[in-house]
mmCIF file of C-alpha atoms in Angstrom:
data_model
loop_
_atom_site.group_PDB
_atom_site.id
_atom_site.type_symbol
_atom_site.label_atom_id
_atom_site.label_comp_id
_atom_site.label_asym_id
_atom_site.label_seq_id
_atom_site.Cartn_x
_atom_site.Cartn_y
_atom_site.Cartn_z
ATOM 1 C CA UNK A 9 20.820 3.226 -11.718
ATOM 2 C CA UNK A 10 22.781 1.669 -8.213
ATOM 3 C CA UNK A 11 22.089 -1.540 -7.201
ATOM 4 C CA UNK A 12 20.935 -1.395 -3.459
ATOM 5 C CA UNK A 13 22.728 -2.725 -1.267
ATOM 6 C CA UNK A 14 21.668 -3.793 2.262
ATOM 7 C CA UNK A 15 18.259 -5.490 1.184
ATOM 8 C CA UNK A 16 15.729 -6.125 3.937
ATOM 9 C CA UNK A 17 13.650 -9.558 4.823
ATOM 10 C CA UNK A 18 10.700 -9.908 2.858
ATOM 11 C CA UNK A 19 7.245 -9.022 4.655
ATOM 12 C CA UNK A 20 3.984 -10.184 2.643
ATOM 13 C CA UNK A 21 0.856 -7.714 3.447
ATOM 14 C CA UNK A 22 -2.577 -9.194 2.342
ATOM 15 C CA UNK A 23 -6.014 -8.130 2.717
ATOM 16 C CA UNK A 24 -9.859 -7.281 2.608
ATOM 17 C CA UNK A 25 -12.910 -5.088 2.278
ATOM 18 C CA UNK A 26 -15.700 -7.345 4.029
ATOM 19 C CA UNK A 27 -17.539 -7.212 0.727
ATOM 20 C CA UNK A 28 -20.527 -8.931 -1.314
ATOM 21 C CA UNK A 29 -17.189 -11.051 -2.818
ATOM 22 C CA UNK A 30 -15.513 -11.821 0.013
ATOM 23 C CA UNK A 31 -18.857 -12.772 1.977
ATOM 24 C CA UNK A 32 -19.541 -9.450 2.993
ATOM 25 C CA UNK A 33 -18.890 -8.440 7.117
ATOM 26 C CA UNK A 34 -19.659 -11.084 8.730
ATOM 27 C CA UNK A 35 -16.602 -13.261 6.788
ATOM 28 C CA UNK A 36 -14.127 -10.488 7.158
ATOM 29 C CA UNK A 37 -13.140 -11.328 10.348
ATOM 30 C CA UNK A 38 -12.443 -15.084 9.075
ATOM 31 C CA UNK A 39 -10.224 -14.284 6.380
ATOM 32 C CA UNK A 40 -7.763 -11.991 8.427
ATOM 33 C CA UNK A 41 -7.598 -14.522 10.646
ATOM 34 C CA UNK A 42 -6.741 -17.164 7.771
ATOM 35 C CA UNK A 43 -4.616 -14.334 6.376
ATOM 36 C CA UNK A 44 -2.396 -15.177 9.813
ATOM 37 C CA UNK A 45 -2.475 -19.499 9.317
ATOM 38 C CA UNK A 46 -0.978 -18.310 5.911
ATOM 39 C CA UNK A 47 1.802 -16.322 7.447
ATOM 40 C CA UNK A 48 0.617 -13.236 6.180
ATOM 41 C CA UNK A 49 2.616 -10.454 7.983
ATOM 42 C CA UNK A 50 0.195 -7.809 8.066
ATOM 43 C CA UNK A 51 -3.767 -7.448 7.190
ATOM 44 C CA UNK A 52 -5.021 -4.159 5.519
ATOM 45 C CA UNK A 53 -8.367 -2.597 5.006
ATOM 46 C CA UNK A 54 -8.840 -0.248 1.954
ATOM 47 C CA UNK A 55 -11.428 3.417 2.642
ATOM 48 C CA UNK A 56 -13.621 3.796 0.092
ATOM 49 C CA UNK A 57 -17.489 5.026 0.480
ATOM 50 C CA UNK A 58 -18.008 1.920 -1.447
ATOM 51 C CA UNK A 59 -18.915 -1.438 -0.813
ATOM 52 C CA UNK A 60 -16.585 -2.760 2.184
ATOM 53 C CA UNK A 61 -16.867 -2.311 5.937
ATOM 54 C CA UNK A 62 -15.440 0.996 7.447
ATOM 55 C CA UNK A 63 -11.857 0.335 8.018
ATOM 56 C CA UNK A 64 -11.075 1.644 11.736
ATOM 57 C CA UNK A 65 -14.275 -0.381 12.782
ATOM 58 C CA UNK A 66 -13.143 -2.757 11.070
ATOM 59 C CA UNK A 67 -9.178 -2.959 13.167
ATOM 60 C CA UNK A 68 -11.374 -2.648 16.221
ATOM 61 C CA UNK A 69 -11.834 -5.937 15.450
ATOM 62 C CA UNK A 70 -8.955 -7.527 14.254
ATOM 63 C CA UNK A 71 -7.466 -6.437 17.169
ATOM 64 C CA UNK A 72 -9.537 -8.755 18.907
ATOM 65 C CA UNK A 73 -9.731 -11.963 16.972
ATOM 66 C CA UNK A 74 -6.351 -12.004 15.779
ATOM 67 C CA UNK A 75 -2.787 -12.359 18.114
ATOM 68 C CA UNK A 76 0.682 -11.836 15.359
ATOM 69 C CA UNK A 77 -0.501 -10.526 11.961
ATOM 70 C CA UNK A 78 -0.347 -6.557 11.873
ATOM 71 C CA UNK A 79 -2.901 -4.705 11.064
ATOM 72 C CA UNK A 80 -3.069 -1.770 9.067
ATOM 73 C CA UNK A 81 -5.470 0.230 6.564
ATOM 74 C CA UNK A 82 -4.550 0.427 2.767
ATOM 75 C CA UNK A 83 -4.638 3.290 3.010
ATOM 76 C CA UNK A 84 -7.433 5.921 3.930
ATOM 77 C CA UNK A 85 -8.030 9.165 2.962
ATOM 78 C CA UNK A 86 -6.604 11.730 4.510
ATOM 79 C CA UNK A 87 -9.434 13.882 3.700
ATOM 80 C CA UNK A 88 -12.561 12.063 5.086
ATOM 81 C CA UNK A 89 -11.075 12.287 8.554
ATOM 82 C CA UNK A 90 -9.278 15.543 10.986
ATOM 83 C CA UNK A 91 -5.700 13.936 12.007
ATOM 84 C CA UNK A 92 -7.003 14.911 16.014
ATOM 85 C CA UNK A 93 -9.693 12.578 15.665
ATOM 86 C CA UNK A 94 -7.925 9.555 14.380
ATOM 87 C CA UNK A 95 -4.347 9.692 15.379
ATOM 88 C CA UNK A 96 -6.860 9.072 18.934
ATOM 89 C CA UNK A 97 -8.245 6.471 16.697
ATOM 90 C CA UNK A 98 -5.050 5.219 15.463
ATOM 91 C CA UNK A 99 -3.279 4.906 19.202
ATOM 92 C CA UNK A 100 -6.328 2.587 20.599
ATOM 93 C CA UNK A 101 -5.976 0.031 17.505
ATOM 94 C CA UNK A 102 -2.657 -0.073 18.173
ATOM 95 C CA UNK A 103 -3.076 -0.109 22.037
ATOM 96 C CA UNK A 104 -5.716 -3.111 22.226
ATOM 97 C CA UNK A 105 -3.548 -4.662 18.875
ATOM 98 C CA UNK A 106 -0.611 -4.553 21.618
ATOM 99 C CA UNK A 107 1.221 -2.917 19.305
ATOM 100 C CA UNK A 108 0.362 -4.711 16.183
ATOM 101 C CA UNK A 109 -1.084 -0.933 14.006
ATOM 102 C CA UNK A 110 0.469 0.540 10.210
ATOM 103 C CA UNK A 111 -1.174 3.352 9.664
ATOM 104 C CA UNK A 112 -1.440 3.699 5.879
ATOM 105 C CA UNK A 113 -2.860 6.780 5.008
ATOM 106 C CA UNK A 114 -2.744 8.619 1.424
ATOM 107 C CA UNK A 115 -3.757 11.827 -0.243
ATOM 108 C CA UNK A 116 -7.373 10.259 -1.480
ATOM 109 C CA UNK A 117 -8.098 10.353 -4.856
ATOM 110 C CA UNK A 118 -11.524 8.622 -5.754
ATOM 111 C CA UNK A 119 -13.408 12.065 -7.146
ATOM 112 C CA UNK A 120 -16.673 9.985 -7.748
ATOM 113 C CA UNK A 121 -16.726 8.679 -3.648
ATOM 114 C CA UNK A 122 -16.307 12.342 -2.307
ATOM 115 C CA UNK A 123 -18.615 13.875 -4.821
ATOM 116 C CA UNK A 124 -21.257 11.343 -3.523
ATOM 117 C CA UNK A 125 -20.508 11.765 0.028
ATOM 118 C CA UNK A 126 -20.183 15.604 -0.848
ATOM 119 C CA UNK A 127 -16.523 16.070 0.569
ATOM 120 C CA UNK A 128 -15.317 18.657 -1.966
ATOM 121 C CA UNK A 129 -12.676 16.457 -4.029
ATOM 122 C CA UNK A 130 -9.620 19.610 -4.330
ATOM 123 C CA UNK A 131 -6.736 19.626 -6.467
ATOM 124 C CA UNK A 132 -4.168 17.738 -6.215
ATOM 125 C CA UNK A 133 -2.173 20.335 -5.035
ATOM 126 C CA UNK A 134 -4.331 21.275 -2.131
ATOM 127 C CA UNK A 135 -4.801 17.839 -1.130
ATOM 128 C CA UNK A 136 -1.433 17.192 -0.554
ATOM 129 C CA UNK A 137 -0.218 20.601 1.144
ATOM 130 C CA UNK A 138 -3.410 19.012 2.865
ATOM 131 C CA UNK A 139 -1.799 15.768 3.501
ATOM 132 C CA UNK A 140 1.665 17.256 4.289
ATOM 133 C CA UNK A 141 -0.064 19.062 7.457
ATOM 134 C CA UNK A 142 -1.496 15.933 8.396
ATOM 135 C CA UNK A 143 1.313 14.455 8.442
ATOM 136 C CA UNK A 144 3.106 16.424 10.608
ATOM 137 C CA UNK A 145 0.321 16.762 13.320
ATOM 138 C CA UNK A 146 -0.373 12.069 13.202
ATOM 139 C CA UNK A 147 3.486 12.313 13.500
ATOM 140 C CA UNK A 148 3.333 14.326 16.700
ATOM 141 C CA UNK A 149 -0.019 12.888 18.475
ATOM 142 C CA UNK A 150 1.246 8.961 17.719
ATOM 143 C CA UNK A 151 4.434 9.402 20.081
ATOM 144 C CA UNK A 152 1.875 11.295 22.961
ATOM 145 C CA UNK A 153 3.429 14.488 22.386
ATOM 146 C CA UNK A 154 1.642 17.797 22.940
ATOM 147 C CA UNK A 155 0.957 19.041 19.699
ATOM 148 C CA UNK A 156 0.264 23.145 18.757
ATOM 149 C CA UNK A 157 0.508 23.262 14.692
ATOM 150 C CA UNK A 158 -0.764 26.533 12.657
ATOM 151 C CA UNK A 159 -1.364 25.537 9.201
ATOM 152 C CA UNK A 160 -3.175 26.533 6.218
ATOM 153 C CA UNK A 161 -5.912 23.540 6.897
ATOM 154 C CA UNK A 162 -5.377 22.962 10.562
ATOM 155 C CA UNK A 163 -4.902 24.527 13.993
ATOM 156 C CA UNK A 164 -3.510 22.613 16.882
ATOM 157 C CA UNK A 165 -3.820 24.461 19.749
ATOM 158 C CA UNK A 166 -1.852 22.416 22.879
ATOM 159 C CA UNK A 167 -3.684 19.217 22.490
ATOM 160 C CA UNK A 168 -1.835 16.189 23.788
ATOM 161 C CA UNK A 169 -1.956 12.852 22.199
ATOM 162 C CA UNK A 170 -3.940 10.068 23.687
ATOM 163 C CA UNK A 171 -4.194 6.951 24.560
ATOM 164 C CA UNK A 172 -0.077 6.615 24.498
ATOM 165 C CA UNK A 173 0.036 4.139 21.626
ATOM 166 C CA UNK A 174 2.419 0.591 22.529
ATOM 167 C CA UNK A 175 4.547 0.653 19.806
ATOM 168 C CA UNK A 176 7.255 2.928 20.611
ATOM 169 C CA UNK A 177 8.443 5.741 19.258
ATOM 170 C CA UNK A 178 4.695 5.404 17.900
ATOM 171 C CA UNK A 179 3.177 3.423 15.345
ATOM 172 C CA UNK A 180 4.717 2.902 11.275
ATOM 173 C CA UNK A 181 3.016 5.356 8.805
ATOM 174 C CA UNK A 182 2.585 3.921 5.083
ATOM 175 C CA UNK A 183 2.320 6.679 2.558
ATOM 176 C CA UNK A 184 1.363 5.420 -0.933
ATOM 177 C CA UNK A 185 2.391 7.183 -4.592
ATOM 178 C CA UNK A 186 3.074 7.084 -7.895
ATOM 179 C CA UNK A 187 3.664 11.079 -9.298
ATOM 180 C CA UNK A 188 7.594 12.921 -7.913
ATOM 181 C CA UNK A 189 4.618 15.271 -5.241
ATOM 182 C CA UNK A 190 3.388 12.260 -3.692
ATOM 183 C CA UNK A 191 6.659 10.456 -3.528
ATOM 184 C CA UNK A 192 8.822 13.118 -2.296
ATOM 185 C CA UNK A 193 5.835 14.005 -0.107
ATOM 186 C CA UNK A 194 6.601 9.929 1.152
ATOM 187 C CA UNK A 195 10.380 10.186 1.381
ATOM 188 C CA UNK A 196 9.707 12.833 4.323
ATOM 189 C CA UNK A 197 7.102 11.177 6.170
ATOM 190 C CA UNK A 198 6.875 7.701 5.824
ATOM 191 C CA UNK A 199 8.163 4.959 7.510
ATOM 192 C CA UNK A 200 6.650 2.423 5.091
ATOM 193 C CA UNK A 201 6.265 3.998 1.090
ATOM 194 C CA UNK A 202 4.440 1.971 -0.934
ATOM 195 C CA UNK A 203 5.378 2.403 -4.635
ATOM 196 C CA UNK A 204 2.611 2.037 -7.305
ATOM 197 C CA UNK A 205 1.939 2.714 -11.068
ATOM 198 C CA UNK A 206 1.119 6.948 -11.251
ATOM 199 C CA UNK A 207 -2.455 7.080 -12.590
ATOM 200 C CA UNK A 208 -4.220 9.405 -14.921
ATOM 201 C CA UNK A 209 -6.447 12.451 -13.959
ATOM 202 C CA UNK A 210 -9.839 9.479 -14.022
ATOM 203 C CA UNK A 211 -8.015 7.146 -11.730
ATOM 204 C CA UNK A 212 -6.877 4.377 -13.989
ATOM 205 C CA UNK A 213 -2.959 3.135 -13.503
ATOM 206 C CA UNK A 214 -0.836 4.199 -16.155
ATOM 207 C CA UNK A 215 1.124 0.799 -18.135
ATOM 208 C CA UNK A 216 3.941 2.435 -19.053
ATOM 209 C CA UNK A 217 4.986 2.571 -14.784
ATOM 210 C CA UNK A 218 4.181 -1.590 -14.785
ATOM 211 C CA UNK A 219 7.507 -2.009 -15.628
ATOM 212 C CA UNK A 220 10.841 -2.959 -13.617
ATOM 213 C CA UNK A 221 12.760 -0.232 -14.965
ATOM 214 C CA UNK A 222 9.886 2.368 -14.799
ATOM 215 C CA UNK A 223 9.526 1.556 -10.622
ATOM 216 C CA UNK A 224 13.631 1.005 -10.406
ATOM 217 C CA UNK A 225 13.362 4.864 -11.446
ATOM 218 C CA UNK A 226 10.435 5.439 -8.732
ATOM 219 C CA UNK A 227 12.658 4.409 -6.041
ATOM 220 C CA UNK A 228 15.006 6.370 -7.319
ATOM 221 C CA UNK A 229 13.297 9.455 -6.763
ATOM 222 C CA UNK A 230 12.482 8.202 -3.258
ATOM 223 C CA UNK A 231 16.257 7.292 -2.420
ATOM 224 C CA UNK A 232 17.406 10.855 -3.504
ATOM 225 C CA UNK A 233 14.209 12.788 -1.949
ATOM 226 C CA UNK A 234 14.746 10.557 1.546
ATOM 227 C CA UNK A 235 18.847 11.386 1.745
ATOM 228 C CA UNK A 236 20.169 9.576 4.534
ATOM 229 C CA UNK A 237 16.906 8.753 5.733
ATOM 230 C CA UNK A 238 15.997 6.004 3.046
ATOM 231 C CA UNK A 239 17.860 3.462 4.727
ATOM 232 C CA UNK A 240 14.489 3.356 7.817
ATOM 233 C CA UNK A 241 11.977 3.345 4.950
ATOM 234 C CA UNK A 242 10.682 0.162 4.029
ATOM 235 C CA UNK A 243 9.409 -0.154 0.597
ATOM 236 C CA UNK A 244 6.146 -2.578 -0.945
ATOM 237 C CA UNK A 245 4.109 -2.471 -3.457
ATOM 238 C CA UNK A 246 1.295 -4.639 -4.456
ATOM 239 C CA UNK A 247 0.824 -6.731 -7.229
ATOM 240 C CA UNK A 248 -1.789 -6.755 -9.384
ATOM 241 C CA UNK A 249 -2.246 -10.165 -10.839
ATOM 242 C CA UNK A 250 -1.598 -13.296 -9.812
ATOM 243 C CA UNK A 251 -1.746 -16.231 -12.268
ATOM 244 C CA UNK A 252 -0.277 -19.715 -11.120
ATOM 245 C CA UNK A 253 1.045 -21.600 -14.545
ATOM 246 C CA UNK A 254 3.339 -24.007 -15.803
ATOM 247 C CA UNK A 255 3.589 -21.497 -19.078
ATOM 248 C CA UNK A 256 4.947 -18.138 -18.416
ATOM 249 C CA UNK A 257 5.369 -16.846 -21.949
ATOM 250 C CA UNK A 258 1.706 -17.957 -22.891
ATOM 251 C CA UNK A 259 0.186 -16.554 -20.391
ATOM 252 C CA UNK A 260 2.400 -13.516 -20.499
ATOM 253 C CA UNK A 261 0.889 -13.234 -23.705
ATOM 254 C CA UNK A 262 -2.494 -14.330 -23.658
ATOM 255 C CA UNK A 263 -2.294 -10.829 -20.879
ATOM 256 C CA UNK A 264 -0.763 -9.145 -23.564
ATOM 257 C CA UNK A 265 -3.685 -9.870 -25.685
ATOM 258 C CA UNK A 266 -6.521 -8.915 -22.765
ATOM 259 C CA UNK A 267 -4.459 -5.383 -22.356
ATOM 260 C CA UNK A 268 -5.038 -4.862 -25.822
ATOM 261 C CA UNK A 269 -9.297 -5.923 -25.223
ATOM 262 C CA UNK A 270 -8.794 -3.620 -22.378
ATOM 263 C CA UNK A 271 -8.943 -5.521 -19.852
ATOM 264 C CA UNK A 272 -7.907 -5.135 -16.825
ATOM 265 C CA UNK A 273 -10.222 -1.552 -17.408
ATOM 266 C CA UNK A 274 -7.997 -0.320 -14.606
ATOM 267 C CA UNK A 275 -5.086 -0.195 -16.608
ATOM 268 C CA UNK A 276 -4.345 2.242 -19.186
ATOM 269 C CA UNK A 277 -2.625 0.666 -22.098
ATOM 270 C CA UNK A 278 -0.122 4.189 -22.313
ATOM 271 C CA UNK A 279 2.513 2.457 -24.174
ATOM 272 C CA UNK A 280 3.054 -1.206 -26.133
ATOM 273 C CA UNK A 281 3.834 -3.798 -23.472
ATOM 274 C CA UNK A 282 6.370 -7.059 -24.958
ATOM 275 C CA UNK A 283 6.574 -10.565 -23.262
ATOM 276 C CA UNK A 284 9.884 -9.563 -21.430
ATOM 277 C CA UNK A 285 7.340 -6.368 -20.083
ATOM 278 C CA UNK A 286 4.799 -8.809 -18.251
ATOM 279 C CA UNK A 287 7.602 -11.500 -17.327
ATOM 280 C CA UNK A 288 9.539 -8.949 -15.255
ATOM 281 C CA UNK A 289 6.771 -6.314 -14.770
ATOM 282 C CA UNK A 290 7.138 -5.996 -10.128
ATOM 283 C CA UNK A 291 2.741 -6.252 -10.379
ATOM 284 C CA UNK A 292 2.363 -8.553 -12.486
ATOM 285 C CA UNK A 293 3.437 -12.161 -11.102
ATOM 286 C CA UNK A 294 3.163 -15.496 -13.759
ATOM 287 C CA UNK A 295 4.329 -18.906 -13.787
ATOM 288 C CA UNK A 296 4.486 -22.076 -10.754
ATOM 289 C CA UNK A 297 5.031 -20.629 -7.687
ATOM 290 C CA UNK A 298 8.980 -21.622 -7.534
ATOM 291 C CA UNK A 299 8.997 -19.039 -10.697
ATOM 292 C CA UNK A 300 7.062 -16.859 -9.174
ATOM 293 C CA UNK A 301 9.669 -16.385 -5.724
ATOM 294 C CA UNK A 302 12.600 -16.147 -7.814
ATOM 295 C CA UNK A 303 10.465 -13.212 -9.253
ATOM 296 C CA UNK A 304 10.056 -11.050 -6.386
ATOM 297 C CA UNK A 305 13.616 -12.370 -5.194
ATOM 298 C CA UNK A 306 14.616 -10.111 -8.285
ATOM 299 C CA UNK A 307 12.396 -7.459 -8.793
ATOM 300 C CA UNK A 308 13.565 -6.973 -4.451
ATOM 301 C CA UNK A 309 17.226 -7.418 -5.946
ATOM 302 C CA UNK A 310 16.954 -4.515 -8.208
ATOM 303 C CA UNK A 311 15.604 -1.978 -6.453
ATOM 304 C CA UNK A 312 15.197 -2.977 -2.724
ATOM 305 C CA UNK A 313 11.043 -2.998 -2.592
ATOM 306 C CA UNK A 314 10.457 -5.830 0.095
ATOM 307 C CA UNK A 315 7.358 -5.800 1.066
ATOM 308 C CA UNK A 316 5.457 -7.691 -1.283
ATOM 309 C CA UNK A 317 1.379 -7.086 -0.627
ATOM 310 C CA UNK A 318 -2.031 -8.996 -2.484
ATOM 311 C CA UNK A 319 -5.241 -8.443 -3.514
ATOM 312 C CA UNK A 320 -7.785 -10.382 -1.219
ATOM 313 C CA UNK A 321 -9.609 -12.348 -4.023
ATOM 314 C CA UNK A 322 -6.184 -13.197 -4.596
ATOM 315 C CA UNK A 323 -4.367 -14.312 -1.251
ATOM 316 C CA UNK A 324 -4.961 -18.268 -1.572
ATOM 317 C CA UNK A 325 -3.051 -18.284 -4.328
ATOM 318 C CA UNK A 326 -0.454 -16.643 -3.011
ATOM 319 C CA UNK A 327 -0.034 -18.422 0.165
ATOM 320 C CA UNK A 328 2.018 -21.020 -1.063
ATOM 321 C CA UNK A 329 4.428 -18.213 -2.650
ATOM 322 C CA UNK A 330 5.268 -16.864 0.815
ATOM 323 C CA UNK A 331 6.083 -20.140 2.036
ATOM 324 C CA UNK A 332 8.690 -19.963 -0.468
ATOM 325 C CA UNK A 333 10.794 -16.415 0.813
ATOM 326 C CA UNK A 334 9.972 -17.159 3.925
ATOM 327 C CA UNK A 335 12.867 -15.631 5.770
ATOM 328 C CA UNK A 336 14.700 -14.596 3.702
#
């Protein structure tokens, strides 16, 4: 693997769902304001039908309740919104926030939610082709262009995108993926790519994909597919577990024992992990603040990923690490 050349500066992303664990929808705005105070660069809202706020309405509120932090979605399920309607909502948020939107969108993956809502959960191939078309339409409409599009899923006839966004030529689009097809699609369309472990059919993250080596391979695949565009793409990943500790090795051993006992339940143990695998994984951060900062520098050196995301429950714990890496 070739080592990356020009490394981007770090950016840090927080997020919130406005669920009961976080104090509900009323506390949601405060959570975003706290992220802004801590020095996070962005705040993103996921898109699920379960116990969380509606992402687009929530971002609308945050345009007025925050002033500097960038606002995003992590990520919208494409099958739930027509791209012509989504483009209008997105550019409206960009204008209201004075140019702070990062629009994250994916193919949708939680079959149970589609089933509960009575929305067809199409095959992976169909969902990816549908997302490909939606991204093409969003790209045009979010630039304020007049779009004509005749596709397998969408037909757009002379529709002009409005309002015109504050950011030019349009707000950045973020696409996440772990499997080869999603990464190829992201490499074709996205400004920001969220590099995730690939998942099993029932949505569990594959442990084998959480090593630094496999992550670097996924980045290489993006590099090959994106070609000349690669240098313009910002690469993101989200740390799944953060443990502040003076003894990294002992904590890694405890993590291995937990994995053997099936915790966390959203990880599929499809390989044996070693202590070294745990300590080098981009998705697991254990140690003192300084050790975690060093680990993140090493992830960037080996993969060129520079945009670090954390889950809502870990926003406070990670904040001191931002101060060690800010500006690098």
